[in-house]
Amino acid sequence: MTVPSQIRTDATEYSVFVSADGAIVYIPQQETDANTQEIAKKHGVLSSYQF
């Protein structure tokens, strides 16, 4: 998937999640997995995507 050039971010690594409504959510990788999970829950994420 490509990201539109108008979207600017400083992050270089992301965790990928699927939300309850099926949306794919990319969250910048945090210092700890617990921090990433906390942010994911705020966005209605069910679980991380397993590659």
Short mmCIF file of N, CA, C and O in Angstrom, two decimals:
data_model
loop_
_atom_site.label_atom_id
_atom_site.label_comp_id
_atom_site.label_asym_id
_atom_site.label_seq_id
_atom_site.Cartn_x
_atom_site.Cartn_y
_atom_site.Cartn_z
N MET A 1 0.85 -1.17 0.00
CA MET A 1 0.00 0.00 0.00
C MET A 1 0.90 1.23 0.00
O MET A 1 1.88 1.29 0.72
N THR A 2 0.51 2.18 -0.78
CA THR A 2 1.26 3.43 -0.80
C THR A 2 0.57 4.45 0.10
O THR A 2 -0.63 4.36 0.35
N VAL A 3 1.35 5.39 0.57
CA VAL A 3 0.84 6.45 1.44
C VAL A 3 0.88 7.75 0.64
O VAL A 3 1.91 8.07 0.04
N PRO A 4 -0.21 8.49 0.62
CA PRO A 4 -0.21 9.76 -0.11
C PRO A 4 0.89 10.68 0.40
O PRO A 4 1.20 10.72 1.59
N SER A 5 1.50 11.42 -0.51
CA SER A 5 2.63 12.28 -0.16
C SER A 5 2.24 13.39 0.81
O SER A 5 3.09 13.94 1.49
N GLN A 6 0.95 13.71 0.90
CA GLN A 6 0.49 14.76 1.82
C GLN A 6 0.58 14.31 3.28
O GLN A 6 0.55 15.13 4.19
N ILE A 7 0.66 13.01 3.52
CA ILE A 7 0.75 12.50 4.89
C ILE A 7 2.22 12.50 5.29
O ILE A 7 3.04 11.81 4.70
N ARG A 8 2.53 13.29 6.29
CA ARG A 8 3.92 13.43 6.75
C ARG A 8 4.07 12.75 8.10
O ARG A 8 3.22 12.88 8.97
N THR A 9 5.17 12.03 8.28
CA THR A 9 5.45 11.38 9.55
C THR A 9 6.95 11.25 9.74
O THR A 9 7.70 11.18 8.76
N ASP A 10 7.38 11.23 10.98
CA ASP A 10 8.79 11.03 11.29
C ASP A 10 9.10 9.57 11.56
O ASP A 10 10.25 9.19 11.64
N ALA A 11 8.08 8.76 11.72
CA ALA A 11 8.28 7.35 12.06
C ALA A 11 8.83 6.58 10.87
O ALA A 11 8.52 6.87 9.72
N THR A 12 9.65 5.57 11.17
CA THR A 12 10.19 4.71 10.12
C THR A 12 9.70 3.28 10.26
O THR A 12 9.82 2.50 9.32
N GLU A 13 9.15 2.93 11.44
CA GLU A 13 8.63 1.60 11.67
C GLU A 13 7.22 1.70 12.25
O GLU A 13 6.94 2.57 13.07
N TYR A 14 6.35 0.78 11.81
CA TYR A 14 4.96 0.78 12.24
C TYR A 14 4.52 -0.61 12.66
O TYR A 14 5.01 -1.61 12.13
N SER A 15 3.56 -0.65 13.56
CA SER A 15 2.85 -1.89 13.88
C SER A 15 1.54 -1.82 13.11
O SER A 15 0.94 -0.75 12.99
N VAL A 16 1.09 -2.96 12.59
CA VAL A 16 -0.12 -3.00 11.78
C VAL A 16 -1.20 -3.75 12.55
O VAL A 16 -0.96 -4.82 13.09
N PHE A 17 -2.40 -3.16 12.57
CA PHE A 17 -3.53 -3.72 13.30
C PHE A 17 -4.76 -3.72 12.42
O PHE A 17 -4.83 -2.99 11.44
N VAL A 18 -5.75 -4.53 12.79
CA VAL A 18 -7.06 -4.51 12.15
C VAL A 18 -8.06 -4.11 13.23
O VAL A 18 -8.11 -4.72 14.30
N SER A 19 -8.86 -3.09 12.95
CA SER A 19 -9.84 -2.61 13.93
C SER A 19 -11.11 -3.43 13.87
O SER A 19 -11.31 -4.24 12.97
N ALA A 20 -11.99 -3.18 14.82
CA ALA A 20 -13.25 -3.92 14.91
C ALA A 20 -14.09 -3.77 13.65
O ALA A 20 -14.82 -4.69 13.27
N ASP A 21 -13.98 -2.64 12.97
CA ASP A 21 -14.77 -2.42 11.75
C ASP A 21 -14.03 -2.83 10.47
O ASP A 21 -14.48 -2.56 9.37
N GLY A 22 -12.86 -3.46 10.64
CA GLY A 22 -12.11 -3.96 9.49
C GLY A 22 -11.08 -3.00 8.93
O GLY A 22 -10.40 -3.31 7.96
N ALA A 23 -10.97 -1.82 9.52
CA ALA A 23 -9.98 -0.85 9.04
C ALA A 23 -8.57 -1.33 9.36
O ALA A 23 -8.33 -1.94 10.41
N ILE A 24 -7.65 -1.08 8.46
CA ILE A 24 -6.24 -1.38 8.70
C ILE A 24 -5.63 -0.15 9.35
O ILE A 24 -5.74 0.95 8.82
N VAL A 25 -5.00 -0.33 10.50
CA VAL A 25 -4.46 0.78 11.28
C VAL A 25 -2.95 0.61 11.42
O VAL A 25 -2.48 -0.42 11.91
N TYR A 26 -2.20 1.60 10.99
CA TYR A 26 -0.75 1.62 11.15
C TYR A 26 -0.42 2.57 12.30
O TYR A 26 -0.81 3.73 12.28
N ILE A 27 0.30 2.06 13.30
CA ILE A 27 0.66 2.86 14.46
C ILE A 27 2.18 2.91 14.54
O ILE A 27 2.84 1.87 14.49
N PRO A 28 2.76 4.12 14.66
CA PRO A 28 4.21 4.20 14.78
C PRO A 28 4.69 3.33 15.95
O PRO A 28 4.08 3.33 17.02
N GLN A 29 5.73 2.57 15.70
CA GLN A 29 6.29 1.69 16.73
C GLN A 29 6.68 2.52 17.95
O GLN A 29 7.33 3.55 17.81
N GLN A 30 6.24 2.08 19.11
CA GLN A 30 6.53 2.78 20.37
C GLN A 30 7.70 2.12 21.08
O GLN A 30 8.18 1.07 20.66
N GLU A 31 8.16 2.74 22.17
CA GLU A 31 9.29 2.21 22.92
C GLU A 31 9.02 0.81 23.47
O GLU A 31 9.91 -0.01 23.55
N THR A 32 7.78 0.57 23.88
CA THR A 32 7.44 -0.75 24.41
C THR A 32 6.18 -1.27 23.71
O THR A 32 5.37 -0.49 23.21
N ASP A 33 6.03 -2.58 23.71
CA ASP A 33 4.83 -3.18 23.12
C ASP A 33 3.59 -2.75 23.89
O ASP A 33 2.53 -2.55 23.29
N ALA A 34 3.72 -2.57 25.19
CA ALA A 34 2.57 -2.14 26.01
C ALA A 34 2.08 -0.76 25.55
O ALA A 34 0.87 -0.52 25.48
N ASN A 35 3.00 0.14 25.24
CA ASN A 35 2.62 1.47 24.76
C ASN A 35 1.91 1.38 23.41
O ASN A 35 0.93 2.06 23.17
N THR A 36 2.42 0.52 22.54
CA THR A 36 1.79 0.33 21.23
C THR A 36 0.39 -0.22 21.40
O THR A 36 -0.56 0.24 20.77
N GLN A 37 0.22 -1.21 22.29
CA GLN A 37 -1.09 -1.81 22.53
C GLN A 37 -2.06 -0.79 23.11
O GLN A 37 -3.25 -0.78 22.77
N GLU A 38 -1.58 0.08 23.98
CA GLU A 38 -2.43 1.11 24.58
C GLU A 38 -2.98 2.06 23.51
O GLU A 38 -4.17 2.38 23.49
N ILE A 39 -2.11 2.48 22.60
CA ILE A 39 -2.54 3.36 21.51
C ILE A 39 -3.52 2.62 20.60
O ILE A 39 -4.53 3.17 20.18
N ALA A 40 -3.23 1.36 20.32
CA ALA A 40 -4.11 0.56 19.47
C ALA A 40 -5.52 0.46 20.05
O ALA A 40 -6.51 0.61 19.32
N LYS A 41 -5.62 0.23 21.34
CA LYS A 41 -6.93 0.12 21.98
C LYS A 41 -7.73 1.41 21.85
O LYS A 41 -8.95 1.38 21.71
N LYS A 42 -7.04 2.55 21.88
CA LYS A 42 -7.72 3.84 21.73
C LYS A 42 -8.37 3.96 20.36
O LYS A 42 -9.31 4.73 20.18
N HIS A 43 -7.86 3.20 19.38
CA HIS A 43 -8.36 3.26 18.02
C HIS A 43 -9.28 2.07 17.69
O HIS A 43 -9.58 1.83 16.52
N GLY A 44 -9.71 1.33 18.71
CA GLY A 44 -10.66 0.25 18.51
C GLY A 44 -10.07 -1.00 17.85
O GLY A 44 -10.78 -1.74 17.19
N VAL A 45 -8.79 -1.20 18.05
CA VAL A 45 -8.09 -2.33 17.42
C VAL A 45 -8.37 -3.61 18.18
O VAL A 45 -8.41 -3.64 19.40
N LEU A 46 -8.59 -4.69 17.44
CA LEU A 46 -8.82 -5.99 18.04
C LEU A 46 -7.51 -6.68 18.40
O LEU A 46 -7.32 -7.13 19.51
N SER A 47 -6.61 -6.78 17.44
CA SER A 47 -5.32 -7.42 17.69
C SER A 47 -4.35 -7.03 16.60
O SER A 47 -4.73 -6.55 15.55
N SER A 48 -3.06 -7.28 16.86
CA SER A 48 -2.05 -6.95 15.86
C SER A 48 -2.09 -7.97 14.73
O SER A 48 -2.50 -9.11 14.92
N TYR A 49 -1.68 -7.54 13.58
CA TYR A 49 -1.64 -8.42 12.41
C TYR A 49 -0.38 -9.27 12.50
O TYR A 49 0.70 -8.76 12.76
N GLN A 50 -0.52 -10.55 12.30
CA GLN A 50 0.63 -11.46 12.37
C GLN A 50 1.12 -11.75 10.96
O GLN A 50 0.37 -12.23 10.12
N PHE A 51 2.38 -11.46 10.68
CA PHE A 51 2.96 -11.71 9.36
C PHE A 51 3.46 -13.13 9.29
O PHE A 51 3.86 -13.72 10.22
#
